[in-house]
């Protein structure tokens, strides 16, 4: 998939040329801009802000709220995440934490594959977690006993130490300011099992870092790998993800060399 890795999507020039090329999308963008201003006024804290975005989006359509505008795309995006982790050695006996699990686009496949009780999804949006419960029901996965927990932050303080072999966050840091990502890095090492790994996707830029509204954040790879290192974690860019038809990039984080990250 070809991606423009240098343009600043927040710049006036980019927005104007995008509007000329995609006039049909202008009304939607204007609606989101107005919503952004209103929610920012009501919720200066980012997590509260994004919870409100998810509430409004989920009310319209839960699949679209996690970024898939058709059930076909929802299924395909979930399968892509699942196949990738399977190809990287995910085993049924692994315990998995999914950060920002949404309505279980990939989660239902992990729940189905892992041993009962081995999947734990967390999300800041109670509304999308209600939709996640509905996915468990419609996929007939009640006996797999997934845990779904609403969270206010990413300190993960309520979870046991060294518990999870795999931590997964797809399309979550693409909606997160650096302070939220840093909070996650500061705490994820505690819950990661020895030898475990944490994969996350992000919107990559090779130009200036920027964000569009408070919804979409673009980072340079080094910003995130350096931040992980500052928290004692080793981070590497996953080249094989780039070949897949997805607009984001992926980084894998593991315990640092001292094993304490
Ligand atoms: C684009 S959706 C992706 C959902 C899921 N990972 C998937 O691939 O279908 C992003 C999800 O992350 C959640 N989220 C955003 N920021 C979060 C945070 N700081 N902590 C936990 N969840 C978060 C949102 O509520 C939303 O459900």
Coordinates of N, CA, C and O in Angstrom, one line a residue, residues 125-220:
X125 N -13.6 3.0 26.4 CA -15.0 3.3 26.1 C -15.9 2.2 26.5 O -16.0 1.1 26.0
X126 N -16.8 2.5 27.5 CA -17.8 1.5 27.9 C -18.7 1.1 26.8 O -19.1 0.0 26.6
X127 N -19.0 2.1 25.9 CA -19.9 1.9 24.8 C -19.4 0.8 23.8 O -20.1 -0.1 23.4
X128 N -18.1 0.9 23.5 CA -17.6 -0.1 22.6 C -17.4 -1.4 23.3 O -17.6 -2.5 22.7
X129 N -17.3 -1.4 24.6 CA -17.2 -2.7 25.3 C -18.6 -3.4 25.4 O -18.7 -4.6 25.4
X130 N -19.7 -2.6 25.4 CA -21.0 -3.2 25.2 C -21.1 -3.9 23.9 O -21.6 -5.0 23.7
X131 N -20.6 -3.2 22.9 CA -20.6 -3.8 21.5 C -19.7 -5.1 21.5 O -20.0 -6.1 20.8
X132 N -18.6 -5.1 22.3 CA -17.7 -6.2 22.4 C -18.5 -7.4 23.0 O -18.4 -8.6 22.5
X133 N -19.3 -7.1 24.0 CA -20.1 -8.2 24.6 C -21.0 -8.8 23.6 O -21.2 -10.0 23.5
X134 N -21.5 -8.0 22.7 CA -22.4 -8.4 21.7 C -21.7 -9.3 20.7 O -22.2 -10.3 20.2
X135 N -20.4 -9.0 20.4 CA -19.6 -9.8 19.5 C -19.4 -11.2 20.2 O -19.5 -12.2 19.5
X136 N -19.1 -11.2 21.5 CA -18.9 -12.5 22.1 C -20.2 -13.4 22.0 O -20.1 -14.5 21.7
X137 N -21.4 -12.7 22.1 CA -22.6 -13.4 22.0 C -22.8 -13.9 20.6 O -23.1 -15.1 20.3
X138 N -22.7 -13.0 19.6 CA -23.0 -13.4 18.2 C -22.0 -14.5 17.7 O -22.4 -15.3 16.8
X139 N -20.8 -14.4 18.2 CA -19.8 -15.4 17.7 C -19.9 -16.7 18.6 O -19.1 -17.6 18.3
X140 N -20.7 -16.7 19.5 CA -20.9 -18.0 20.4 C -19.7 -18.3 21.2 O -19.4 -19.5 21.4
X141 N -19.1 -17.3 21.8 CA -17.8 -17.5 22.5 C -17.9 -17.4 24.0 O -16.9 -17.3 24.7
X142 N -19.1 -17.5 24.5 CA -19.4 -17.3 25.9 C -18.5 -18.3 26.8 O -18.0 -17.9 27.8
X143 N -18.4 -19.5 26.3 CA -17.6 -20.5 27.1 C -16.1 -20.3 27.1 O -15.4 -20.9 27.8
X144 N -15.6 -19.4 26.3 CA -14.2 -19.1 26.2 C -13.8 -18.1 27.3 O -12.7 -17.8 27.5
X145 N -14.8 -17.6 28.0 CA -14.7 -16.7 29.2 C -13.7 -15.6 29.0 O -12.7 -15.4 29.8
X146 N -13.9 -14.7 28.0 CA -13.0 -13.6 27.9 C -13.3 -12.6 29.0 O -14.4 -12.5 29.5
X147 N -12.3 -11.8 29.4 CA -12.5 -10.7 30.3 C -12.4 -9.4 29.6 O -11.5 -9.2 28.8
X148 N -13.4 -8.6 29.8 CA -13.5 -7.2 29.1 C -13.6 -6.2 30.2 O -14.6 -6.2 31.0
X149 N -12.6 -5.3 30.3 CA -12.6 -4.3 31.4 C -12.5 -2.9 30.9 O -11.6 -2.6 30.1
X150 N -13.4 -2.0 31.4 CA -13.2 -0.6 31.1 C -12.0 0.0 31.9 O -11.9 -0.4 33.1
X151 N -11.2 0.9 31.3 CA -10.1 1.5 32.0 C -10.2 3.0 31.9 O -10.7 3.5 30.9
X152 N -9.6 3.7 32.9 CA -9.5 5.2 32.8 C -8.2 5.6 32.3 O -7.9 6.8 31.9
X153 N -7.2 4.7 32.4 CA -5.8 5.1 32.0 C -5.1 3.8 31.6 O -5.6 2.7 31.6
X154 N -3.8 3.9 31.3 CA -3.0 2.8 30.9 C -1.9 2.4 32.0 O -0.9 1.9 31.6
X155 N -2.2 2.6 33.2 CA -1.3 2.2 34.3 C -1.4 0.7 34.5 O -0.5 0.1 35.1
X156 N -2.5 0.1 34.1 CA -2.6 -1.4 34.2 C -2.4 -1.9 35.6 O -2.1 -3.1 35.8
X157 N -2.7 -1.0 36.6 CA -2.3 -1.3 38.0 C -3.2 -2.4 38.6 O -2.7 -3.0 39.5
X158 N -4.3 -2.7 38.0 CA -5.2 -3.8 38.6 C -4.8 -5.2 38.0 O -5.4 -6.2 38.4
X159 N -3.8 -5.2 37.2 CA -3.5 -6.5 36.5 C -2.2 -7.1 37.2 O -1.4 -6.4 37.7
X160 N -2.1 -8.5 37.2 CA -1.0 -9.1 37.9 C 0.3 -9.0 37.2 O 0.3 -8.9 35.9
X161 N 1.4 -9.0 37.9 CA 2.7 -8.8 37.4 C 3.1 -10.1 36.5 O 2.8 -11.2 36.9
X162 N 3.8 -9.8 35.4 CA 4.3 -10.9 34.6 C 3.3 -11.8 34.0 O 3.6 -13.0 33.7
X163 N 2.1 -11.4 33.8 CA 1.0 -12.2 33.4 C 0.9 -12.6 31.9 O 0.5 -13.7 31.6
X164 N 1.2 -11.6 31.1 CA 0.8 -11.7 29.7 C 2.0 -12.0 28.8 O 2.9 -11.3 28.7
X165 N 1.8 -13.1 28.0 CA 2.8 -13.4 27.0 C 2.8 -12.5 25.8 O 3.8 -12.2 25.2
X166 N 1.6 -12.0 25.5 CA 1.4 -11.1 24.3 C 0.5 -10.0 24.7 O -0.6 -10.2 25.3
X167 N 1.0 -8.8 24.5 CA 0.1 -7.6 24.6 C 0.0 -7.0 23.2 O 1.0 -6.9 22.5
X168 N -1.2 -6.6 22.9 CA -1.5 -6.2 21.5 C -2.3 -4.9 21.5 O -3.3 -4.8 22.3
X169 N -1.9 -3.9 20.7 CA -2.7 -2.7 20.7 C -2.7 -2.2 19.2 O -1.7 -1.7 18.7
X170 N -3.8 -2.5 18.5 CA -4.0 -2.2 17.1 C -4.8 -0.9 16.9 O -5.9 -0.8 17.4
X171 N -4.2 0.1 16.3 CA -4.9 1.3 15.9 C -5.4 2.0 17.2 O -6.5 2.6 17.3
X172 N -4.5 2.0 18.2 CA -4.8 2.7 19.5 C -3.9 3.9 19.7 O -4.3 5.0 19.9
X173 N -2.6 3.7 19.4 CA -1.6 4.8 19.6 C -1.8 5.8 18.4 O -1.3 6.9 18.5
X174 N -2.4 5.4 17.3 CA -2.7 6.3 16.2 C -3.8 7.3 16.7 O -4.0 8.3 16.0
X175 N -4.4 7.1 17.9 CA -5.4 8.0 18.4 C -4.9 8.6 19.7 O -5.8 9.0 20.5
X176 N -3.6 8.5 20.0 CA -3.1 8.8 21.3 C -2.0 9.9 21.3 O -1.0 9.7 20.6
X177 N -2.1 10.9 22.2 CA -1.0 11.8 22.4 C 0.2 11.0 23.0 O 0.0 10.0 23.6
X178 N 1.4 11.6 23.0 CA 2.6 11.0 23.5 C 2.5 10.7 25.0 O 3.0 9.6 25.5
X179 N 1.8 11.5 25.7 CA 1.6 11.3 27.2 C 0.9 9.9 27.5 O 1.3 9.2 28.4
X180 N 0.0 9.6 26.7 CA -0.8 8.3 26.9 C 0.1 7.1 26.5 O 0.2 6.1 27.2
X181 N 0.9 7.3 25.4 CA 1.8 6.2 25.0 C 2.9 6.0 26.1 O 3.2 4.9 26.4
X182 N 3.4 7.2 26.6 CA 4.4 7.1 27.6 C 3.9 6.4 28.9 O 4.6 5.6 29.5
X183 N 2.7 6.7 29.2 CA 2.1 6.0 30.4 C 2.0 4.5 30.2 O 2.4 3.7 31.1
X184 N 1.7 4.1 29.0 CA 1.7 2.7 28.7 C 3.1 2.1 28.8 O 3.3 1.0 29.4
X185 N 4.0 2.7 28.2 CA 5.4 2.2 28.2 C 5.9 2.1 29.7 O 6.7 1.2 30.0
X186 N 5.5 3.1 30.5 CA 6.0 3.1 31.9 C 5.4 1.9 32.7 O 6.0 1.5 33.7
X187 N 4.3 1.3 32.2 CA 3.7 0.3 33.0 C 3.6 -1.1 32.3 O 3.4 -2.1 33.0
X188 N 3.7 -1.2 31.0 CA 3.4 -2.4 30.3 C 4.5 -3.5 30.7 O 4.1 -4.7 30.8
X189 N 5.7 -3.1 31.0 CA 6.7 -4.0 31.3 C 6.4 -4.9 32.6 O 6.8 -6.0 32.7
X190 N 5.7 -4.2 33.5 CA 5.3 -4.9 34.7 C 4.4 -6.1 34.5 O 4.5 -7.2 35.1
X191 N 3.5 -6.0 33.5 CA 2.5 -7.1 33.3 C 3.0 -8.1 32.2 O 2.4 -9.1 32.0
X192 N 4.1 -7.7 31.5 CA 4.6 -8.6 30.4 C 5.3 -9.7 31.0 O 6.2 -9.5 31.8
X193 N 5.0 -11.0 30.6 CA 5.7 -12.1 31.1 C 7.2 -12.1 30.6 O 7.4 -11.5 29.5
X194 N 8.1 -12.8 31.2 CA 9.4 -13.0 30.7 C 9.3 -13.6 29.3 O 8.6 -14.5 29.1
X195 N 10.0 -13.0 28.3 CA 10.0 -13.5 27.0 C 8.7 -13.0 26.2 O 8.5 -13.4 25.0
X196 N 7.9 -12.3 26.9 CA 6.7 -11.8 26.2 C 6.9 -10.6 25.3 O 8.0 -10.0 25.3
X197 N 5.9 -10.3 24.4 CA 6.1 -9.1 23.5 C 4.9 -8.3 23.5 O 3.8 -8.8 23.7
X198 N 5.1 -7.0 23.2 CA 4.0 -6.1 23.0 C 4.0 -5.4 21.7 O 5.0 -4.8 21.3
X199 N 3.0 -5.7 20.8 CA 3.0 -5.2 19.5 C 2.0 -4.0 19.4 O 0.8 -4.2 19.9
X200 N 2.3 -2.9 18.8 CA 1.4 -1.9 18.6 C 1.5 -1.2 17.2 O 2.7 -1.2 16.7
X201 N 0.5 -0.8 16.7 CA 0.6 0.0 15.4 C 0.5 1.5 15.7 O 0.1 1.9 16.8
X202 N 1.0 2.2 14.7 CA 1.0 3.7 14.9 C 1.0 4.3 13.5 O 1.4 3.6 12.5
X203 N 0.5 5.5 13.4 CA 0.5 6.2 12.1 C 1.9 6.9 12.0 O 2.3 7.7 12.8
X204 N 2.6 6.5 11.0 CA 4.0 6.9 10.8 C 4.2 8.1 9.9 O 3.5 8.1 8.9
X205 N 5.0 9.0 10.3 CA 5.4 10.1 9.4 C 7.0 10.1 9.4 O 7.6 9.7 10.4
X206 N 7.5 10.5 8.3 CA 8.9 10.7 8.2 C 9.2 12.2 8.1 O 10.3 12.7 7.9
X207 N 8.1 13.0 8.2 CA 8.2 14.4 8.2 C 8.0 14.9 9.6 O 8.4 14.3 10.6
X208 N 7.2 16.0 9.7 CA 7.0 16.7 11.0 C 5.9 15.9 11.7 O 4.9 15.5 11.1
X209 N 6.1 15.7 13.0 CA 5.0 15.0 13.8 C 3.8 15.9 13.9 O 4.0 17.1 14.1
X210 N 2.6 15.4 13.8 CA 1.4 16.3 13.9 C 0.2 15.5 14.3 O 0.3 14.2 14.4
X211 N -0.9 16.1 14.5 CA -2.1 15.4 14.7 C -3.3 16.2 14.0 O -3.2 17.4 13.8
X212 N -4.3 15.4 13.6 CA -5.5 16.0 13.0 C -6.6 15.9 14.0 O -7.0 14.8 14.4
X213 N -7.2 17.1 14.3 CA -8.1 17.2 15.4 C -7.4 16.6 16.6 O -6.1 16.7 16.7
X214 N -8.1 16.0 17.6 CA -7.4 15.3 18.6 C -7.6 13.8 18.4 O -7.5 13.0 19.3
X215 N -7.9 13.4 17.1 CA -8.3 12.0 16.8 C -7.1 11.2 16.2 O -7.1 10.0 16.4
X216 N -6.3 11.8 15.4 CA -5.3 11.0 14.6 C -3.9 11.6 14.8 O -3.7 12.8 14.5
X217 N -3.0 10.8 15.3 CA -1.7 11.3 15.7 C -0.6 10.6 14.8 O -0.7 9.4 14.7
X218 N 0.3 11.4 14.3 CA 1.4 10.9 13.4 C 2.8 11.0 14.1 O 3.1 12.1 14.5
X219 N 3.5 9.9 14.2 CA 4.8 9.9 14.9 C 5.9 9.4 14.0 O 5.7 8.5 13.2
X220 N 7.1 9.9 14.3 CA 8.3 9.3 13.7 C 8.6 8.0 14.5 O 8.4 8.0 15.7

